[in-house]
Amino acid sequence: MMKNHAFLIWAHNQPLLLKNLVQRLSVPNHHFFIHIDKIARLDPFVKELEGLSNVEFLESRYAVNWGSNYQVWATLDLLKHAFEKNIFGYYHLISGVDGFCSTNQIFDSFFENNLNRRTKLGDFICRYAIKIQKQIARFIPLRSTLPSNFKFSKGSQWFSFHADFVLFVFDFLKKNPWYKNVLRIHFVVTRIFFQTMLYNSPLADRIVNDNLRDIDWNPTYPNENLPRTLNENDFEKIRARGSFFCRKIDWSKSQKLVELLNAIC
């Protein structure tokens, strides 16, 4: 029997894209837990996803700013809500503006055959954020509150956690309530909160340096917003890289790409 997968989704706009993503991933062993940003209207999302199986919207909602503590709290709430059901082998954090780049059969088979995958650490924005933190640390000792035996670690906020990792996260936070407060003053805390915790855990040797997401930080014209909004011209590159998800996409700019992704079978 295939393992059950929990998809933890942040969304704040484009309910049609979210619907398309959930539809693409919908098979009986896939369940969806969705956090809608507090500043967004909930009704359009509920309406679009009405009738789809295994979909739950979180009651707790945060006004999430990029890189803020609220992204961590939203992620923890999603993890907790899913973990309490005690039926999932893997937990995947994605966004409502992700595209699914594979098939459910290939996706499930991959995780059956490659146990204990986790998240990629060290993309462009992580390196940039750490540089900023080092400059700030000249005036504020950001890292001094971590225990001396803790190694500061960073990485992508998007992950695929084996259930063992999620169990460790909640056990660690229960035994170490100080940890939530230690990293509050860091910049882009979403890229260090879980990474630092898990790289300093007994599970560190089970971390795989590949989050299976295709995110393009390379601008194609001056002052392009990053990560890039992908379009149909990126399709072949996305397929060649073999990732399971790509981001970010936009209904008005990426519709042809969405159609190409939907045709993968």
Tab-separated table of C-alpha atoms in Angstrom:
chain	number	residue	atom	x	y	z
A	1	MET	CA	0.000	0.000	0.000
A	2	MET	CA	1.293	3.445	-0.955
A	3	LYS	CA	2.139	5.803	1.891
A	4	ASN	CA	-0.167	8.726	2.569
A	5	HIS	CA	1.152	12.194	1.750
A	6	ALA	CA	0.181	15.490	3.391
A	7	PHE	CA	0.519	18.572	1.208
A	8	LEU	CA	0.847	21.711	3.324
A	9	ILE	CA	-0.057	24.722	1.232
A	10	TRP	CA	0.433	28.442	1.766
A	11	ALA	CA	-1.910	30.487	-0.421
A	12	HIS	CA	-2.808	34.153	-0.597
A	13	ASN	CA	-4.149	34.711	-4.120
A	14	GLN	CA	-5.086	33.022	-7.388
A	15	PRO	CA	-7.638	30.444	-6.212
A	16	LEU	CA	-7.887	29.019	-9.757
A	17	LEU	CA	-4.214	28.062	-9.655
A	18	LEU	CA	-4.678	26.468	-6.242
A	19	LYS	CA	-7.633	24.479	-7.562
A	20	ASN	CA	-5.591	23.303	-10.549
A	21	LEU	CA	-2.699	22.258	-8.290
A	22	VAL	CA	-4.961	20.273	-5.954
A	23	GLN	CA	-6.754	18.630	-8.872
A	24	ARG	CA	-3.446	17.575	-10.397
A	25	LEU	CA	-2.313	16.004	-7.138
A	26	SER	CA	-5.640	14.431	-6.197
A	27	VAL	CA	-5.467	10.695	-5.583
A	28	PRO	CA	-6.876	8.833	-2.547
A	29	ASN	CA	-3.603	8.832	-0.566
A	30	HIS	CA	-2.955	12.574	-1.009
A	31	HIS	CA	-4.422	15.018	1.513
A	32	PHE	CA	-4.315	18.814	1.436
A	33	PHE	CA	-4.039	21.216	4.352
A	34	ILE	CA	-4.303	24.836	3.307
A	35	HIS	CA	-3.426	28.087	5.052
A	36	ILE	CA	-5.054	31.127	3.449
A	37	ASP	CA	-3.372	34.404	4.323
A	38	LYS	CA	-5.421	36.445	6.762
A	39	ILE	CA	-5.446	39.480	4.467
A	40	ALA	CA	-7.056	37.441	1.658
A	41	ARG	CA	-10.744	36.595	1.367
A	42	LEU	CA	-11.344	32.967	2.243
A	43	ASP	CA	-14.596	32.509	0.312
A	44	PRO	CA	-13.136	32.409	-3.242
A	45	PHE	CA	-10.767	29.602	-2.260
A	46	VAL	CA	-13.457	27.581	-0.512
A	47	LYS	CA	-15.750	28.010	-3.503
A	48	GLU	CA	-13.143	26.906	-6.047
A	49	LEU	CA	-12.121	23.824	-4.072
A	50	GLU	CA	-15.640	22.822	-3.119
A	51	GLY	CA	-16.248	19.157	-3.872
A	52	LEU	CA	-12.579	18.171	-4.034
A	53	SER	CA	-11.577	15.287	-1.770
A	54	ASN	CA	-9.222	15.360	1.214
A	55	VAL	CA	-9.097	19.170	1.428
A	56	GLU	CA	-9.010	21.030	4.749
A	57	PHE	CA	-8.614	24.753	5.360
A	58	LEU	CA	-6.914	25.817	8.587
A	59	GLU	CA	-9.066	27.870	10.933
A	60	SER	CA	-6.007	29.678	12.270
A	61	ARG	CA	-4.835	32.299	9.786
A	62	TYR	CA	-1.879	34.676	9.869
A	63	ALA	CA	-1.138	37.822	7.929
A	64	VAL	CA	2.072	36.449	6.491
A	65	ASN	CA	4.904	38.718	5.422
A	66	TRP	CA	7.747	37.259	3.405
A	67	GLY	CA	10.419	35.703	5.603
A	68	SER	CA	8.547	36.539	8.813
A	69	ASN	CA	7.914	34.538	11.966
A	70	TYR	CA	4.309	34.178	10.854
A	71	GLN	CA	5.418	31.955	7.982
A	72	VAL	CA	6.955	29.637	10.574
A	73	TRP	CA	3.844	29.704	12.769
A	74	ALA	CA	1.624	28.965	9.755
A	75	THR	CA	3.888	26.069	8.771
A	76	LEU	CA	3.865	24.665	12.301
A	77	ASP	CA	0.061	24.873	12.388
A	78	LEU	CA	-0.152	23.041	9.065
A	79	LEU	CA	2.260	20.373	10.275
A	80	LYS	CA	0.438	19.983	13.584
A	81	HIS	CA	-2.985	19.711	11.974
A	82	ALA	CA	-1.778	17.009	9.595
A	83	PHE	CA	0.459	15.200	12.093
A	84	GLU	CA	-2.370	14.757	14.593
A	85	LYS	CA	-4.133	12.484	12.114
A	86	ASN	CA	-1.227	10.031	12.428
A	87	ILE	CA	-1.641	8.602	8.935
A	88	PHE	CA	1.048	10.307	6.841
A	89	GLY	CA	4.443	9.050	5.762
A	90	TYR	CA	5.530	12.358	4.227
A	91	TYR	CA	4.745	16.057	4.577
A	92	HIS	CA	5.381	18.450	1.682
A	93	LEU	CA	5.354	22.236	2.026
A	94	ILE	CA	4.324	23.934	-1.215
A	95	SER	CA	2.632	27.176	-2.238
A	96	GLY	CA	-0.607	27.873	-4.057
A	97	VAL	CA	1.383	29.251	-6.992
A	98	ASP	CA	3.396	26.073	-7.540
A	99	GLY	CA	3.052	23.872	-10.572
A	100	PHE	CA	3.154	20.069	-10.390
A	101	CYS	CA	5.741	18.795	-12.884
A	102	SER	CA	5.211	15.053	-12.787
A	103	THR	CA	2.552	12.381	-12.330
A	104	ASN	CA	1.130	11.060	-9.103
A	105	GLN	CA	2.364	7.562	-9.913
A	106	ILE	CA	5.951	8.739	-10.385
A	107	PHE	CA	5.708	10.969	-7.303
A	108	ASP	CA	4.441	8.206	-5.028
A	109	SER	CA	6.889	5.640	-6.394
A	110	PHE	CA	9.794	7.998	-5.806
A	111	PHE	CA	9.014	8.354	-2.120
A	112	GLU	CA	8.366	4.629	-1.748
A	113	ASN	CA	11.813	3.910	-3.158
A	114	ASN	CA	13.781	6.833	-1.698
A	115	LEU	CA	13.096	6.972	2.003
A	116	ASN	CA	13.801	9.868	4.359
A	117	ARG	CA	14.115	12.672	1.798
A	118	ARG	CA	14.235	16.210	3.074
A	119	THR	CA	14.925	19.707	1.915
A	120	LYS	CA	17.500	21.392	-0.261
A	121	LEU	CA	19.701	23.806	1.672
A	122	GLY	CA	21.359	26.881	0.200
A	123	ASP	CA	19.677	28.581	-2.737
A	124	PHE	CA	20.437	32.139	-3.898
A	125	ILE	CA	18.099	33.942	-1.538
A	126	CYS	CA	19.448	31.987	1.433
A	127	ARG	CA	22.984	33.120	0.683
A	128	TYR	CA	21.794	36.686	0.194
A	129	ALA	CA	19.830	36.627	3.440
A	130	ILE	CA	22.769	35.290	5.420
A	131	LYS	CA	24.979	38.075	4.061
A	132	ILE	CA	22.455	40.610	5.340
A	133	GLN	CA	22.318	38.872	8.713
A	134	LYS	CA	26.094	39.010	9.004
A	135	GLN	CA	25.996	42.762	8.426
A	136	ILE	CA	23.259	43.187	11.046
A	137	ALA	CA	25.206	40.978	13.449
A	138	ARG	CA	27.945	43.601	13.541
A	139	PHE	CA	25.542	45.643	15.682
A	140	ILE	CA	23.193	42.995	17.146
A	141	PRO	CA	24.543	39.592	18.291
A	142	LEU	CA	21.911	37.555	16.421
A	143	ARG	CA	23.435	34.143	16.937
A	144	SER	CA	24.742	34.523	20.470
A	145	THR	CA	21.512	33.150	21.963
A	146	LEU	CA	21.960	29.717	20.391
A	147	PRO	CA	23.657	27.102	22.583
A	148	SER	CA	27.363	26.841	21.894
A	149	ASN	CA	27.006	23.291	20.562
A	150	PHE	CA	24.419	24.354	17.952
A	151	LYS	CA	25.526	24.870	14.375
A	152	PHE	CA	23.648	27.649	12.592
A	153	SER	CA	22.161	26.235	9.346
A	154	LYS	CA	20.144	27.624	6.461
A	155	GLY	CA	18.268	26.406	3.414
A	156	SER	CA	15.139	26.491	1.305
A	157	GLN	CA	11.842	26.945	3.118
A	158	TRP	CA	10.174	24.361	0.833
A	159	PHE	CA	10.577	20.813	2.077
A	160	SER	CA	9.482	17.200	1.958
A	161	PHE	CA	9.687	15.754	5.476
A	162	HIS	CA	9.560	12.099	6.392
A	163	ALA	CA	7.223	11.503	9.357
A	164	ASP	CA	10.250	10.892	11.600
A	165	PHE	CA	11.363	14.480	11.039
A	166	VAL	CA	7.955	15.875	11.956
A	167	LEU	CA	7.876	13.781	15.123
A	168	PHE	CA	11.308	15.134	16.029
A	169	VAL	CA	10.243	18.759	15.369
A	170	PHE	CA	7.344	18.631	17.808
A	171	ASP	CA	9.261	16.638	20.404
A	172	PHE	CA	12.155	19.100	20.211
A	173	LEU	CA	9.914	22.154	20.549
A	174	LYS	CA	8.117	20.601	23.515
A	175	LYS	CA	11.388	19.940	25.313
A	176	ASN	CA	13.029	23.214	24.221
A	177	PRO	CA	10.438	26.017	24.359
A	178	TRP	CA	13.247	28.585	24.200
A	179	TYR	CA	13.931	27.718	20.559
A	180	LYS	CA	10.908	29.545	19.125
A	181	ASN	CA	12.112	32.797	20.655
A	182	VAL	CA	15.811	32.442	19.836
A	183	LEU	CA	15.386	32.870	16.094
A	184	ARG	CA	12.644	35.515	16.151
A	185	ILE	CA	15.032	38.381	15.388
A	186	HIS	CA	16.631	36.694	12.395
A	187	PHE	CA	16.005	37.801	8.839
A	188	VAL	CA	14.129	35.267	6.671
A	189	VAL	CA	13.532	32.987	9.646
A	190	THR	CA	11.759	30.429	7.421
A	191	ARG	CA	15.133	29.488	5.975
A	192	ILE	CA	16.799	28.754	9.293
A	193	PHE	CA	14.102	27.594	11.750
A	194	PHE	CA	13.722	23.960	10.706
A	195	GLN	CA	17.141	23.761	9.099
A	196	THR	CA	19.071	24.679	12.242
A	197	MET	CA	16.913	22.389	14.370
A	198	LEU	CA	17.263	19.360	12.123
A	199	TYR	CA	20.931	19.764	11.243
A	200	ASN	CA	21.616	19.655	14.975
A	201	SER	CA	19.517	16.519	15.463
A	202	PRO	CA	20.208	12.775	15.390
A	203	LEU	CA	18.457	12.791	11.995
A	204	ALA	CA	21.035	15.035	10.325
A	205	ASP	CA	22.624	12.210	8.359
A	206	ARG	CA	19.253	11.461	6.740
A	207	ILE	CA	18.927	14.916	5.180
A	208	VAL	CA	19.173	14.913	1.397
A	209	ASN	CA	20.393	18.088	-0.268
A	210	ASP	CA	17.604	18.276	-2.847
A	211	ASN	CA	14.132	19.679	-2.216
A	212	LEU	CA	12.843	18.525	-5.617
A	213	ARG	CA	11.592	22.029	-6.474
A	214	ASP	CA	12.476	24.039	-9.568
A	215	ILE	CA	12.803	27.727	-8.635
A	216	ASP	CA	14.510	30.153	-11.006
A	217	TRP	CA	16.512	32.954	-9.377
A	218	ASN	CA	18.235	33.986	-12.610
A	219	PRO	CA	16.787	37.200	-14.074
A	220	THR	CA	16.122	37.311	-17.806
A	221	TYR	CA	15.929	41.113	-17.900
A	222	PRO	CA	17.048	43.968	-15.587
A	223	ASN	CA	15.104	44.355	-12.326
A	224	GLU	CA	12.994	41.248	-12.912
A	225	ASN	CA	11.171	40.179	-9.740
A	226	LEU	CA	12.661	37.017	-8.281
A	227	PRO	CA	12.036	34.189	-8.203
A	228	ARG	CA	10.957	34.450	-11.824
A	229	THR	CA	7.392	33.938	-12.924
A	230	LEU	CA	7.694	30.939	-15.199
A	231	ASN	CA	6.080	30.575	-18.615
A	232	GLU	CA	5.835	28.061	-21.476
A	233	ASN	CA	9.405	28.826	-22.567
A	234	ASP	CA	10.613	27.234	-19.329
A	235	PHE	CA	8.775	23.942	-19.845
A	236	GLU	CA	11.577	21.927	-21.415
A	237	LYS	CA	14.076	23.100	-18.791
A	238	ILE	CA	11.645	22.193	-16.014
A	239	ARG	CA	11.146	18.716	-17.442
A	240	ALA	CA	14.882	18.200	-17.918
A	241	ARG	CA	15.629	19.050	-14.293
A	242	GLY	CA	13.230	16.383	-13.058
A	243	SER	CA	11.786	18.335	-10.119
A	244	PHE	CA	8.318	17.580	-8.785
A	245	PHE	CA	7.260	21.203	-8.333
A	246	CYS	CA	8.097	24.496	-10.000
A	247	ARG	CA	7.396	28.031	-8.921
A	248	LYS	CA	6.279	30.589	-9.239
A	249	ILE	CA	3.496	30.637	-11.771
A	250	ASP	CA	0.767	33.174	-12.480
A	251	TRP	CA	-2.570	32.481	-14.137
A	252	SER	CA	-2.290	35.490	-16.463
A	253	LYS	CA	1.359	34.914	-17.462
A	254	SER	CA	1.787	31.169	-17.146
A	255	GLN	CA	-1.445	29.728	-18.527
A	256	LYS	CA	0.253	27.973	-21.463
A	257	LEU	CA	2.826	26.513	-19.067
A	258	VAL	CA	0.007	25.289	-16.825
A	259	GLU	CA	-1.587	23.587	-19.817
A	260	LEU	CA	1.696	21.885	-20.703
A	261	LEU	CA	2.185	20.727	-17.108
A	262	ASN	CA	-1.385	19.446	-16.953
A	263	ALA	CA	-0.763	17.363	-20.079
A	264	ILE	CA	2.071	15.384	-18.442
A	265	CYS	CA	0.954	11.793	-18.107
